[in-house]
């Protein structure tokens, strides 16, 4: 079959690889009808994730038709149309029983090795390095889905692929980010990052009834999309984020902040001048993570910081004293996709939201290598790419 494979930093290729086969009775094989490129794939593309091997099949946002099932994969049938959550979910372990699906204790077959190396691990993920199980991804014609009984969402026939696809990752991710904020009708919710995850967080915060939603980025098309969704846009290259947030909140700061950027955040002029002041005052160098620092600086004491943005383990310097003194609540994690998919699917069916609004580019799977670059460099107004094998 054909698939998009990782061969190193900035090197994605359209390769021929072996077809997947059933390896375990609970597996299913999916024929992919649509897949997407995620901001998390860019961490692989940019070479930030260790433990990728040349030839690994990429992709964790995909859907399609069931073409084969193992003898114990009894909750889905050949011909079913399904979206696959990017988190592989056994459904049986203690964490899955608690709804903490992204912490599944069984689906990451390399968990022990990852924990030894970095002191932490997650559930098994598709197409996301050998630290998360080394499972082949869904930017391919076919995928093997382990623990298929619980790792799928049935899609009603009246929804298009574009409407349903994002149930596998970015819609639940934006939704969980907003849910973690316990949004009250008096709250200002500020979202750093107007990429696909930030866009879903904006819509989610609006649906959850925030008084005011603000979205920060520097890419005009992305800010326009956020503002079409009801957010007040702030361009961090054109204005001072902190001054603008203060003025939008009567000097108090937003009580709910979402980091939808992650470890590759750019520094803004606001942060640079703050680093200078800190350096002058205490002689200490300060540095990344820029967005978390900006959030901690500006949020209203007693507030919540919700972090869907991905970070790489032990390498970040977090200003913990400021978090402690301001009484901050941190809430974060990989998304517990299956915890949210029933209610989000219902919202799509009822027409309360159509997540396909975020798609700017459609292409064939073979155009994937070019479209990774287009998405990475935000060329041609690119916000979300959907590929068809
Ligand atoms: P993306 O790269 O398309 O979007 C990130 C956006 O942040 C870009 O538009 C960029 O311009 C903006 N940005 C950079 N520096 C900034 C700054 N200082 N202030 C404000 N905005 C800034 O990625 P995406 O697909 O939207 O994903 C966002 C993050 O969410 C990534 O880290 C991704 O890995 C993560 N993610 C997490 C989960 C999860 O389960 N927690 C799931 C999906 C994605
Ligand atoms: Zn993703
Ligand atoms: Zn589990």
Tab-separated table of C-alpha atoms and ligand atoms in Angstrom:
chain	number	residue	atom	x	y	z
A	1	UNK	CA	0.000	0.000	0.000
A	2	UNK	CA	0.949	3.672	-0.178
A	3	UNK	CA	1.651	5.761	2.931
A	4	UNK	CA	3.347	8.940	4.107
A	5	UNK	CA	6.536	7.977	5.915
A	6	UNK	CA	8.975	9.861	8.118
A	7	UNK	CA	12.604	9.766	7.013
A	8	UNK	CA	14.112	12.499	9.188
A	9	UNK	CA	13.719	16.194	9.849
A	10	UNK	CA	11.703	17.860	7.047
A	11	UNK	CA	11.731	14.602	5.077
A	12	UNK	CA	8.285	13.040	4.553
A	13	UNK	CA	7.928	10.653	1.602
A	14	UNK	CA	5.082	8.947	-0.245
A	15	UNK	CA	6.309	5.362	0.035
A	16	UNK	CA	5.199	1.833	-0.727
A	17	UNK	CA	5.019	-0.173	2.530
A	18	UNK	CA	3.586	-3.596	3.464
A	19	UNK	CA	-0.175	-3.781	4.023
A	20	UNK	CA	-1.128	-4.052	7.704
A	21	UNK	CA	-2.435	-7.363	8.958
A	22	UNK	CA	-4.427	-8.488	12.000
A	23	UNK	CA	-1.839	-9.175	14.712
A	24	UNK	CA	-4.162	-9.656	17.674
A	25	UNK	CA	-7.787	-10.884	17.951
A	26	UNK	CA	-8.992	-7.402	19.056
A	27	UNK	CA	-7.508	-5.660	15.980
A	28	UNK	CA	-9.378	-4.262	13.012
A	29	UNK	CA	-8.095	-3.083	9.645
A	30	UNK	CA	-9.460	0.227	8.324
A	31	UNK	CA	-9.406	1.364	4.711
A	32	UNK	CA	-8.721	5.073	5.102
A	33	UNK	CA	-11.073	7.469	3.307
A	34	UNK	CA	-9.696	10.711	4.790
A	35	UNK	CA	-6.809	11.731	7.000
A	36	UNK	CA	-5.399	15.035	8.229
A	37	UNK	CA	-2.098	16.612	9.190
A	38	UNK	CA	-1.999	17.768	12.820
A	39	UNK	CA	0.135	20.415	14.541
A	40	UNK	CA	1.521	17.482	16.535
A	41	UNK	CA	2.801	15.927	13.280
A	42	UNK	CA	4.857	19.091	12.875
A	43	UNK	CA	6.808	18.204	16.038
A	44	UNK	CA	7.887	15.042	14.167
A	45	UNK	CA	8.400	16.935	10.908
A	46	UNK	CA	10.609	19.461	12.714
A	47	UNK	CA	12.585	16.683	14.389
A	48	UNK	CA	11.566	17.501	17.990
A	49	UNK	CA	10.415	14.011	18.970
A	50	UNK	CA	12.978	11.366	19.791
A	51	UNK	CA	12.485	7.735	18.919
A	52	UNK	CA	11.224	8.032	15.350
A	53	UNK	CA	12.679	5.528	12.890
A	54	UNK	CA	13.219	6.063	9.191
A	55	UNK	CA	10.219	4.636	7.330
A	56	UNK	CA	7.684	5.030	10.188
A	57	UNK	CA	4.158	5.578	8.817
A	58	UNK	CA	2.845	8.976	9.962
A	59	UNK	CA	-0.616	10.214	10.893
A	60	UNK	CA	-3.042	10.037	13.800
A	61	UNK	CA	-6.129	11.789	12.403
A	62	UNK	CA	-8.001	9.435	10.091
A	63	UNK	CA	-11.263	7.684	9.339
A	64	UNK	CA	-12.558	5.113	6.931
A	65	UNK	CA	-14.267	1.783	6.459
A	66	UNK	CA	-13.690	-1.416	8.428
A	67	UNK	CA	-12.419	-4.069	5.990
A	68	UNK	CA	-11.315	-6.821	8.393
A	69	UNK	CA	-11.824	-7.654	12.055
A	70	UNK	CA	-10.022	-9.971	14.483
A	71	UNK	CA	-12.040	-12.737	16.130
A	72	UNK	CA	-12.475	-10.689	19.329
A	73	UNK	CA	-13.179	-7.327	17.671
A	74	UNK	CA	-16.902	-7.825	17.998
A	75	UNK	CA	-18.175	-4.266	18.496
A	76	UNK	CA	-17.526	-3.306	14.890
A	77	UNK	CA	-18.246	-5.031	11.576
A	78	UNK	CA	-16.815	-5.074	8.089
A	79	UNK	CA	-18.410	-2.145	6.236
A	80	UNK	CA	-18.795	0.107	9.296
A	81	UNK	CA	-17.765	3.713	8.772
A	82	UNK	CA	-15.592	4.843	11.689
A	83	UNK	CA	-13.412	7.654	12.965
A	84	UNK	CA	-10.398	6.410	14.911
A	85	UNK	CA	-9.383	8.350	18.054
A	86	UNK	CA	-5.667	9.142	17.994
A	87	UNK	CA	-5.423	7.663	21.517
A	88	UNK	CA	-5.451	3.851	21.502
A	89	UNK	CA	-7.878	2.888	24.242
A	90	UNK	CA	-8.087	-0.602	25.783
A	91	UNK	CA	-11.276	0.231	27.687
A	92	UNK	CA	-10.416	-2.240	30.457
A	93	UNK	CA	-7.521	-0.890	32.530
A	94	UNK	CA	-8.034	1.272	35.638
A	95	UNK	CA	-7.312	4.534	33.792
A	96	UNK	CA	-9.694	3.686	30.933
A	97	UNK	CA	-12.361	2.755	33.493
A	98	UNK	CA	-11.946	6.246	34.982
A	99	UNK	CA	-12.275	7.857	31.557
A	100	UNK	CA	-8.579	8.803	31.527
A	101	UNK	CA	-8.153	7.246	28.114
A	102	UNK	CA	-4.957	9.082	27.187
A	103	UNK	CA	-3.347	7.403	30.212
A	104	UNK	CA	-4.422	3.885	29.171
A	105	UNK	CA	-2.120	1.474	30.960
A	106	UNK	CA	-2.136	-1.237	28.321
A	107	UNK	CA	-2.119	0.292	24.856
A	108	UNK	CA	1.462	1.622	24.823
A	109	UNK	CA	3.523	-1.491	24.300
A	110	UNK	CA	6.738	0.521	24.829
A	111	UNK	CA	5.546	2.239	28.030
A	112	UNK	CA	8.208	0.743	30.260
A	113	UNK	CA	11.026	1.769	27.964
A	114	UNK	CA	9.583	5.322	27.629
A	115	UNK	CA	9.149	5.695	31.377
A	116	UNK	CA	12.734	4.577	31.973
A	117	UNK	CA	14.037	7.052	29.446
A	118	UNK	CA	11.934	10.140	30.243
A	119	UNK	CA	10.100	9.388	33.485
A	120	UNK	CA	6.716	9.566	31.828
A	121	UNK	CA	4.578	7.925	29.218
A	122	UNK	CA	1.139	8.064	27.592
A	123	UNK	CA	-1.305	5.665	26.015
A	124	UNK	CA	-0.390	4.148	22.682
A	125	UNK	CA	-0.733	6.652	19.831
A	126	UNK	CA	-0.884	6.138	16.074
A	127	UNK	CA	2.056	7.347	14.006
A	128	UNK	CA	3.773	9.058	16.900
A	129	UNK	CA	7.212	7.616	17.654
A	130	UNK	CA	8.270	4.441	19.385
A	131	UNK	CA	7.875	6.077	22.805
A	132	UNK	CA	4.122	5.881	22.298
A	133	UNK	CA	4.058	2.315	21.036
A	134	UNK	CA	5.516	2.563	17.537
A	135	UNK	CA	2.125	1.985	15.883
A	136	UNK	CA	1.895	2.710	12.164
A	137	UNK	CA	-0.198	5.810	11.462
A	138	UNK	CA	-3.205	6.634	9.328
A	139	UNK	CA	-1.730	8.814	6.579
A	140	UNK	CA	-1.952	5.635	4.553
A	141	UNK	CA	-4.340	3.530	2.511
A	142	UNK	CA	-4.901	1.040	5.356
A	143	UNK	CA	-4.261	1.027	9.121
A	144	UNK	CA	-4.250	-1.625	11.805
A	145	UNK	CA	-6.314	-0.469	14.796
A	146	UNK	CA	-5.367	-2.229	18.064
A	147	UNK	CA	-8.037	-2.551	20.785
A	148	UNK	CA	-10.559	-1.818	18.056
A	149	UNK	CA	-13.600	-2.543	20.265
A	150	UNK	CA	-13.034	0.707	22.165
A	151	UNK	CA	-10.765	2.571	19.722
A	152	UNK	CA	-13.385	3.686	17.235
A	153	UNK	CA	-16.390	5.980	16.842
A	154	UNK	CA	-19.264	4.926	14.567
A	155	UNK	CA	-20.176	7.645	12.062
A	156	UNK	CA	-23.772	8.142	10.886
A	157	UNK	CA	-24.163	7.977	7.104
A	158	UNK	CA	-25.598	11.500	6.836
A	159	UNK	CA	-22.320	13.110	7.959
A	160	UNK	CA	-19.582	13.756	5.425
A	161	UNK	CA	-15.976	12.738	6.085
A	162	UNK	CA	-15.047	16.400	6.524
A	163	UNK	CA	-17.722	16.838	9.198
A	164	UNK	CA	-16.771	13.699	11.145
A	165	UNK	CA	-12.981	13.420	10.751
A	166	UNK	CA	-11.978	15.830	13.520
A	167	UNK	CA	-13.799	13.782	16.175
A	168	UNK	CA	-10.573	11.749	16.263
A	169	UNK	CA	-8.421	14.564	17.639
A	170	UNK	CA	-8.703	18.330	17.259
A	171	UNK	CA	-12.397	18.794	18.092
A	172	UNK	CA	-12.204	16.807	21.367
A	173	UNK	CA	-8.823	18.452	22.021
A	174	UNK	CA	-10.239	21.981	21.754
A	175	UNK	CA	-13.309	20.879	23.712
A	176	UNK	CA	-11.307	19.267	26.533
A	177	UNK	CA	-9.138	22.401	26.712
A	178	UNK	CA	-12.278	24.486	27.227
A	179	UNK	CA	-13.925	21.979	29.593
A	180	UNK	CA	-10.795	22.031	31.767
A	181	UNK	CA	-11.474	25.758	32.280
A	182	UNK	CA	-14.837	25.218	34.037
A	183	UNK	CA	-16.141	28.170	32.062
A	184	UNK	CA	-18.522	30.500	33.951
A	185	UNK	CA	-20.777	33.098	32.255
A	186	UNK	CA	-18.592	35.893	33.696
A	187	UNK	CA	-15.314	34.440	32.380
A	188	UNK	CA	-12.886	35.819	29.861
A	189	UNK	CA	-11.248	32.863	28.111
A	190	UNK	CA	-8.009	33.631	26.273
A	191	UNK	CA	-6.578	31.175	23.776
A	192	UNK	CA	-2.955	31.388	22.643
A	193	UNK	CA	-2.626	29.915	19.137
A	194	UNK	CA	-5.155	30.097	16.299
A	195	UNK	CA	-4.069	26.858	14.652
A	196	UNK	CA	-6.627	24.066	14.257
A	197	UNK	CA	-6.617	23.276	18.002
A	198	UNK	CA	-6.969	26.952	18.937
A	199	UNK	CA	-9.876	27.284	16.456
A	200	UNK	CA	-11.680	24.340	18.070
A	201	UNK	CA	-11.009	25.813	21.523
A	202	UNK	CA	-12.498	29.155	20.422
A	203	UNK	CA	-15.706	27.482	19.184
A	204	UNK	CA	-15.873	25.308	22.294
A	205	UNK	CA	-15.451	28.253	24.678
A	206	UNK	CA	-18.231	30.089	22.781
A	207	UNK	CA	-20.516	27.022	22.996
A	208	UNK	CA	-19.773	26.732	26.715
A	209	UNK	CA	-20.974	30.298	27.261
A	210	UNK	CA	-17.891	32.369	28.087
A	211	UNK	CA	-18.546	36.087	28.466
A	212	UNK	CA	-15.603	36.967	26.246
A	213	UNK	CA	-13.266	34.840	24.135
A	214	UNK	CA	-9.908	36.210	22.975
A	215	UNK	CA	-7.508	34.514	20.561
A	216	UNK	CA	-3.819	35.356	20.054
A	217	UNK	CA	-1.654	34.541	17.016
A	218	UNK	CA	0.326	36.415	14.381
A	219	UNK	CA	-1.129	34.849	11.222
A	220	UNK	CA	-3.863	37.087	9.773
A	221	UNK	CA	-5.944	34.279	8.167
A	222	UNK	CA	-5.942	32.342	11.424
A	223	UNK	CA	-6.950	35.406	13.441
A	224	UNK	CA	-9.728	36.115	10.923
A	225	UNK	CA	-11.084	32.550	11.316
A	226	UNK	CA	-10.998	32.913	15.120
A	227	UNK	CA	-12.833	36.207	14.890
A	228	UNK	CA	-15.429	34.640	12.542
A	229	UNK	CA	-15.971	32.146	15.381
A	230	UNK	CA	-16.688	34.941	17.864
A	231	UNK	CA	-13.247	35.656	19.361
A	232	UNK	CA	-11.539	39.019	19.779
A	233	UNK	CA	-8.239	38.651	17.872
A	234	UNK	CA	-4.858	39.864	19.140
A	235	UNK	CA	-1.864	39.859	16.800
A	236	UNK	CA	1.187	39.331	19.015
A	237	UNK	CA	3.497	40.780	16.385
A	238	UNK	CA	1.502	43.970	15.969
A	239	UNK	CA	0.551	44.801	19.563
A	240	UNK	CA	1.445	44.133	23.197
A	241	UNK	CA	-0.442	41.023	24.275
A	242	UNK	CA	-0.283	41.911	27.939
A	243	UNK	CA	-1.426	45.544	27.519
A	244	UNK	CA	-4.321	44.473	25.289
A	245	UNK	CA	-5.424	41.687	27.654
A	246	UNK	CA	-5.298	44.087	30.592
A	247	UNK	CA	-7.452	46.603	28.769
A	248	UNK	CA	-9.991	43.940	27.691
A	249	UNK	CA	-10.367	42.784	31.321
A	250	UNK	CA	-10.404	46.115	33.200
A	251	UNK	CA	-6.813	45.533	34.340
A	252	UNK	CA	-7.594	42.176	35.992
A	253	UNK	CA	-6.374	39.700	33.413
A	254	UNK	CA	-8.288	36.743	31.934
A	255	UNK	CA	-9.315	34.103	34.475
A	256	UNK	CA	-9.162	31.210	32.011
A	257	UNK	CA	-6.176	30.744	29.667
A	258	UNK	CA	-5.596	28.023	27.079
A	259	UNK	CA	-2.182	27.235	25.566
A	260	UNK	CA	-2.979	25.858	22.106
A	261	UNK	CA	0.576	26.455	20.885
A	262	UNK	CA	2.925	24.089	22.723
A	263	UNK	CA	6.675	23.814	22.748
A	264	UNK	CA	7.431	25.607	19.491
A	265	UNK	CA	5.951	28.946	20.507
A	266	UNK	CA	7.518	32.096	19.108
A	267	UNK	CA	8.612	34.813	21.459
A	268	UNK	CA	6.638	38.061	21.256
A	269	UNK	CA	8.010	41.558	21.805
A	270	UNK	CA	6.089	41.610	25.111
A	271	UNK	CA	8.028	38.579	26.313
A	272	UNK	CA	11.359	39.947	25.114
A	273	UNK	CA	10.922	43.143	27.106
A	274	UNK	CA	9.876	41.114	30.154
A	275	UNK	CA	12.970	38.907	29.841
A	276	UNK	CA	15.068	42.092	29.735
A	277	UNK	CA	13.430	43.443	32.905
A	278	UNK	CA	13.928	40.148	34.763
A	279	UNK	CA	17.531	39.969	33.650
A	280	UNK	CA	18.182	43.515	34.878
A	281	UNK	CA	16.434	42.865	38.202
A	282	UNK	CA	17.884	39.494	39.167
A	283	UNK	CA	20.586	38.822	36.628
A	284	UNK	CA	18.936	35.549	35.578
A	285	UNK	CA	18.493	34.507	31.981
A	286	UNK	CA	14.918	33.624	31.095
A	287	UNK	CA	13.744	31.782	28.046
A	288	UNK	CA	11.076	29.479	26.645
A	289	UNK	CA	8.339	28.365	27.000
A	290	UNK	CA	7.206	31.816	25.874
A	291	UNK	CA	3.458	31.222	25.814
A	292	UNK	CA	3.296	29.612	29.261
A	293	UNK	CA	5.324	32.491	30.680
A	294	UNK	CA	3.036	35.048	29.080
A	295	UNK	CA	-0.039	33.215	30.386
A	296	UNK	CA	1.290	32.943	33.932
A	297	UNK	CA	2.233	36.622	33.907
A	298	UNK	CA	-1.122	37.920	32.725
A	299	UNK	CA	-3.811	35.575	34.091
A	300	UNK	CA	-6.066	36.710	36.894
A	301	UNK	CA	-5.018	35.281	40.287
A	302	UNK	CA	-7.064	32.209	41.140
A	303	UNK	CA	-7.520	31.302	37.494
A	304	UNK	CA	-7.005	28.181	35.434
A	305	UNK	CA	-4.345	27.451	32.826
A	306	UNK	CA	-5.444	24.722	30.433
A	307	UNK	CA	-2.680	23.228	28.289
A	308	UNK	CA	-3.541	21.110	25.251
A	309	UNK	CA	-0.280	22.275	23.610
A	310	UNK	CA	2.325	19.522	23.510
A	311	UNK	CA	5.587	19.776	25.474
A	312	UNK	CA	8.618	17.535	25.330
A	313	UNK	CA	9.220	16.160	28.782
A	314	UNK	CA	11.984	17.528	30.994
A	315	UNK	CA	13.323	20.397	28.911
A	316	UNK	CA	11.089	23.347	29.862
A	317	UNK	CA	11.726	26.038	32.437
A	318	UNK	CA	8.375	26.828	34.039
A	319	UNK	CA	8.091	29.861	36.350
A	320	UNK	CA	6.588	27.866	39.160
A	321	UNK	CA	6.918	30.560	41.849
A	322	UNK	CA	4.578	32.859	39.933
A	323	UNK	CA	2.083	30.007	39.515
A	324	UNK	CA	2.227	29.265	43.231
A	325	UNK	CA	1.849	32.852	44.402
A	326	UNK	CA	-1.048	33.556	42.037
A	327	UNK	CA	-2.943	30.436	43.144
A	328	UNK	CA	-2.988	28.947	39.689
A	329	UNK	CA	-4.702	25.712	38.712
A	330	UNK	CA	-2.944	23.812	35.918
A	331	UNK	CA	-4.975	21.359	33.864
A	332	UNK	CA	-3.459	19.584	30.911
A	333	UNK	CA	-2.782	16.389	29.070
A	334	UNK	CA	-3.225	14.428	25.921
A	335	UNK	CA	-6.910	14.347	25.066
A	336	UNK	CA	-9.136	11.605	26.512
A	337	UNK	CA	-10.761	11.466	23.059
A	338	UNK	CA	-13.412	8.788	23.755
A	339	UNK	CA	-14.562	10.651	26.883
A	340	UNK	CA	-15.999	13.400	24.657
A	341	UNK	CA	-16.899	11.823	21.313
A	342	UNK	CA	-20.522	10.833	22.075
A	343	UNK	CA	-21.572	14.345	23.050
A	344	UNK	CA	-19.532	16.016	20.299
A	345	UNK	CA	-20.917	13.696	17.617
A	346	UNK	CA	-24.403	14.581	18.854
A	347	UNK	CA	-23.585	18.291	18.558
A	348	UNK	CA	-22.456	17.804	14.945
A	349	UNK	CA	-25.571	15.771	14.117
A	350	UNK	CA	-27.769	18.503	15.645
A	351	UNK	CA	-25.980	21.137	13.565
A	352	UNK	CA	-24.697	23.048	16.593
A	353	UNK	CA	-21.201	22.954	15.099
A	354	UNK	CA	-19.652	21.825	11.827
A	355	UNK	CA	-15.933	21.219	12.503
A	356	UNK	CA	-15.133	21.228	8.771
A	357	UNK	CA	-15.012	25.038	8.939
A	358	UNK	CA	-11.292	24.703	9.755
A	359	UNK	CA	-10.313	22.954	6.475
A	360	UNK	CA	-8.470	25.163	4.000
A	361	UNK	CA	-6.716	22.505	1.883
A	362	UNK	CA	-7.767	19.171	0.368
A	363	UNK	CA	-5.284	16.982	-1.474
A	364	UNK	CA	-4.377	13.469	-2.503
A	365	UNK	CA	-2.189	11.420	-0.173
A	366	UNK	CA	0.702	11.729	-2.631
A	367	UNK	CA	0.656	15.516	-2.227
A	368	UNK	CA	1.277	14.993	1.518
A	369	UNK	CA	5.021	15.794	1.434
A	370	UNK	CA	4.309	19.207	-0.128
A	371	UNK	CA	1.300	19.880	2.075
A	372	UNK	CA	3.293	19.166	5.261
A	373	UNK	CA	5.472	22.079	4.219
A	374	UNK	CA	2.539	24.297	3.253
A	375	UNK	CA	0.917	23.664	6.674
A	376	UNK	CA	4.197	24.089	8.565
A	377	UNK	CA	5.025	27.388	6.866
A	378	UNK	CA	1.394	28.615	6.918
A	379	UNK	CA	1.682	29.284	3.178
A	380	UNK	CA	-1.314	29.932	0.990
A	381	UNK	CA	-3.577	30.652	3.991
A	382	UNK	CA	-3.197	27.044	5.149
A	383	UNK	CA	-4.931	26.206	8.433
A	384	UNK	CA	-5.933	22.521	8.070
A	385	UNK	CA	-5.048	19.932	5.453
A	386	UNK	CA	-7.216	16.892	4.671
A	387	UNK	CA	-5.784	14.146	2.440
A	388	UNK	CA	-7.545	11.373	0.553
A	389	UNK	CA	-5.669	8.131	-0.189
B	1	LIG	P1	-0.337	24.733	14.696
B	1	LIG	O1	1.132	24.615	14.702
B	1	LIG	O2	-1.052	24.779	13.399
B	1	LIG	O3	-0.795	26.023	15.511
B	1	LIG	C1	-0.007	26.670	16.474
B	1	LIG	C2	-0.270	28.167	16.345
B	1	LIG	O4	0.400	28.858	17.410
B	1	LIG	C3	0.250	28.766	15.036
B	1	LIG	O5	-0.820	29.382	14.343
B	1	LIG	C4	1.307	29.767	15.496
B	1	LIG	O6	1.346	30.920	14.666
B	1	LIG	C5	0.818	30.100	16.903
B	1	LIG	N1	1.828	30.678	17.795
B	1	LIG	C6	3.175	30.472	17.826
B	1	LIG	N2	3.740	31.210	18.808
B	1	LIG	C7	2.726	31.891	19.411
B	1	LIG	C8	2.677	32.830	20.485
B	1	LIG	N3	3.803	33.233	21.135
B	1	LIG	N4	1.463	33.335	20.848
B	1	LIG	C9	0.330	32.950	20.208
B	1	LIG	N5	0.318	32.072	19.167
B	1	LIG	C10	1.507	31.561	18.789
B	1	LIG	O7	-0.836	23.499	15.587
B	1	LIG	P2	-2.281	22.915	16.060
B	1	LIG	O8	-2.640	21.781	15.181
B	1	LIG	O9	-3.275	23.999	16.256
B	1	LIG	O10	-1.826	22.303	17.466
B	1	LIG	C11	-1.516	23.176	18.546
B	1	LIG	C12	-0.822	22.432	19.677
B	1	LIG	O11	-1.722	21.439	20.209
B	1	LIG	C13	0.432	21.653	19.229
B	1	LIG	O12	1.403	21.719	20.268
B	1	LIG	C14	-0.063	20.233	19.117
B	1	LIG	O13	0.967	19.293	19.290
B	1	LIG	C15	-1.039	20.197	20.272
B	1	LIG	N6	-2.040	19.118	20.252
B	1	LIG	C16	-2.288	18.507	21.431
B	1	LIG	C17	-3.227	17.513	21.524
B	1	LIG	C18	-3.509	16.889	22.853
B	1	LIG	O14	-4.005	15.776	22.919
B	1	LIG	N7	-3.254	17.571	23.957
B	1	LIG	C19	-3.930	17.122	20.385
B	1	LIG	C20	-3.683	17.782	19.175
B	1	LIG	C21	-2.729	18.785	19.117
B	2	LIG	ZN1	-3.067	15.572	16.713
B	3	LIG	ZN1	-6.736	1.158	28.996
